[in-house]
Coordinates of C-alpha atoms in Angstrom, one line a residue:
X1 CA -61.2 50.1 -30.7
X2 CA -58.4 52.6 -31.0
X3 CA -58.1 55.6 -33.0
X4 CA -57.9 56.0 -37.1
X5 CA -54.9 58.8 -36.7
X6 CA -53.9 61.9 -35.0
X7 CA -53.6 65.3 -37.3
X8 CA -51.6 68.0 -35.7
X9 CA -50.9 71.6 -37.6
X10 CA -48.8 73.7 -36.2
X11 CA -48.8 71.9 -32.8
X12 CA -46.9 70.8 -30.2
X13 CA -47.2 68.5 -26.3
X14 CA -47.6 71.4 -23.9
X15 CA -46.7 69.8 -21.0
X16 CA -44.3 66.7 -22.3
X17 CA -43.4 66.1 -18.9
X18 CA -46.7 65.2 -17.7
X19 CA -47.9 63.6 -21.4
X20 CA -48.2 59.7 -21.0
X21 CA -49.1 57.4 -24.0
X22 CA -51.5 55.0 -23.4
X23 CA -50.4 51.3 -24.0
X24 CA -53.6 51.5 -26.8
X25 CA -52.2 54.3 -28.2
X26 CA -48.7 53.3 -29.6
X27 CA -50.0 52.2 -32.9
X28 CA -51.8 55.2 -33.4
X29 CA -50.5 56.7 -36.5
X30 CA -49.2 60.4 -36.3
X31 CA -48.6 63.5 -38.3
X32 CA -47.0 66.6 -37.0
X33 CA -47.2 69.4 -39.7
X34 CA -45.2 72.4 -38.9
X35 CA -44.2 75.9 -40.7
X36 CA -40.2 76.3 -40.6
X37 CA -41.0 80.4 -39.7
X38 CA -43.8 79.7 -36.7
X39 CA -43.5 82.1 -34.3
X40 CA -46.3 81.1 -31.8
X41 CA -45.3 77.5 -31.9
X42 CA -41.3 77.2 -32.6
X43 CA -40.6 74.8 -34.7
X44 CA -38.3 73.3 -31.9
X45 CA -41.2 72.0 -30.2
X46 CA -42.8 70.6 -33.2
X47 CA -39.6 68.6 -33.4
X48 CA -39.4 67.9 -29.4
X49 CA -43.1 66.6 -29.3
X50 CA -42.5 64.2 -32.3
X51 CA -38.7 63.3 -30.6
X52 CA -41.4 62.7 -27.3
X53 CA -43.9 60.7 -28.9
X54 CA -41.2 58.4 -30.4
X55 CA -39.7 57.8 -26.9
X56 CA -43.1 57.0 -25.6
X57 CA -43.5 54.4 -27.8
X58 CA -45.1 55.8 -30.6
X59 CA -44.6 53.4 -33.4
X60 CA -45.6 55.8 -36.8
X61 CA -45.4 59.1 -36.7
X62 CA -44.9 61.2 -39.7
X63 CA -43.1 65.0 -39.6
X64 CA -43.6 67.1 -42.2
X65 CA -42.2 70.8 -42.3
X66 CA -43.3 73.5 -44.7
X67 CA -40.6 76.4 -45.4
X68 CA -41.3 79.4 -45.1
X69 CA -44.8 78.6 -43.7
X70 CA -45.7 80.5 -40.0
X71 CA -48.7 80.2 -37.9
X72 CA -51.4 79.2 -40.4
X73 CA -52.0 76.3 -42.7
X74 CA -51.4 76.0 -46.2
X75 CA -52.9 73.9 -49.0
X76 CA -50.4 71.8 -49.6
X77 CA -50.3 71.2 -45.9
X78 CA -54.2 70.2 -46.3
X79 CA -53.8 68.3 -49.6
X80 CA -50.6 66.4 -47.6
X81 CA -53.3 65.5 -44.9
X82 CA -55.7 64.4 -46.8
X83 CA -53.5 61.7 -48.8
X84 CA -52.4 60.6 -45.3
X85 CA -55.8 60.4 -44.0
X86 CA -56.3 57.9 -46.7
X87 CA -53.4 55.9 -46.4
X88 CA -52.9 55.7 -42.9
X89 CA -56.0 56.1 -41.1
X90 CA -58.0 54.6 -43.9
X91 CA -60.5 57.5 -44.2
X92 CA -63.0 56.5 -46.3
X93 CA -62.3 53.7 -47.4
X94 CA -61.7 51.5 -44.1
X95 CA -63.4 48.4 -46.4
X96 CA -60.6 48.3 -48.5
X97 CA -57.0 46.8 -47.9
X98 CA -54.1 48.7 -48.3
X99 CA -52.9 47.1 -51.4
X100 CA -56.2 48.0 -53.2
X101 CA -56.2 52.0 -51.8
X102 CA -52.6 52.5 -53.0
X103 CA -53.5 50.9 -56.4
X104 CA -56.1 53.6 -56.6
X105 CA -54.1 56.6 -56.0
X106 CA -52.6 58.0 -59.3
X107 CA -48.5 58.2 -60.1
X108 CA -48.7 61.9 -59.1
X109 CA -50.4 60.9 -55.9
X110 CA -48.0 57.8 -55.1
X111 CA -44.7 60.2 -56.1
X112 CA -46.7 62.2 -53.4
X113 CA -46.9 59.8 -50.6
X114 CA -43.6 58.3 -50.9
X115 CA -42.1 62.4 -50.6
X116 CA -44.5 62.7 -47.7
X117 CA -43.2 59.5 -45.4
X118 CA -39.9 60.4 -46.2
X119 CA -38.5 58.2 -49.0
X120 CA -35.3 58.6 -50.8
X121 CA -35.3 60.9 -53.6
X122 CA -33.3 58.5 -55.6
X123 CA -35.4 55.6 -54.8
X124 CA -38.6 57.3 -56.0
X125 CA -36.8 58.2 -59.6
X126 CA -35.5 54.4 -60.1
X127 CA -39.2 54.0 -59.8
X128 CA -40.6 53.2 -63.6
X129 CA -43.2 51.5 -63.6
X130 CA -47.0 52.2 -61.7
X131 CA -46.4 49.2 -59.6
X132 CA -42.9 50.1 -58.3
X133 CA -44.6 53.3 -56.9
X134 CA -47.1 51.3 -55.6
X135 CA -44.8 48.6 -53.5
X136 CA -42.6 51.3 -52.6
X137 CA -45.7 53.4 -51.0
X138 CA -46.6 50.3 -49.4
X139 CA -43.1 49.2 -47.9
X140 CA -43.4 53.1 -46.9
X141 CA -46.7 52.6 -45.0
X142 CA -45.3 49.6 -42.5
X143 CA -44.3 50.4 -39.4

């Protein structure tokens, strides 16, 4: 049961007042993606609904802004999707474990992923070695 993940581009919890999060639902992984320049969508609700889901109990979800970026998507937004589609929801690859998807991802792609859940700049450089990257995306990907 349950869901793989929840994508949301340029989004936000219309109503957070009246959103409840079902008990199934808090380990429901999360990304908000959100352009820095949105009109339609301020970017102060993309950072209220993530603030909301948090305090509803949500245990992983994952903001990521994109400067610059208004209304619309952008590659790297989709690209930044994609890799955590595969990490955290597993997409396409739900036979695997975790250890044996993040040894499949290249060092461009684990540099990636450890930007994209919000890892310490410094700790990513200190990384020399394929398998740091790898045990640091992994440490990354618990909740």
């Amino acid at each position: 049961g349950g869901y793989g993940g929840v994508v949301s581009m340029s989004g936000c919890i219309v109503r957070p007042d009246e959103f409840r999060l079902s008990p199934e639902a808090v380990d429901t992984p999360v990304i908000q993606c959100h352009g820095t320049s949105d009109p339609v969508i301020l970017p102060k609700y993309a950072q209220e609904t993530v603030d909301h889901l948090r305090e509803s109990g949500a245990k992983d979800v994952t903001l990521v802004w994109y400067p610059g970026m208004e209304h619309s998507a952008r590659e790297t937004e989709i690209d930044d999707i994609a890799l955590w589609l595969k990490l955290k929801a597993k997409l396409g690859c739900k036979e695997k474990t975790d250890t044996e998807v993040v040894s499949g991802l290249s060092v461009k792609q684990l540099k990636h992923a450890l930007r994209l859940f919000n890892v310490d700049p410094t700790k990513i450089a200190n990384c020399v070695e394929k398998s740091e990257l790898c045990e640091a995306v992994l440490d990354a990907m618990k909740v």
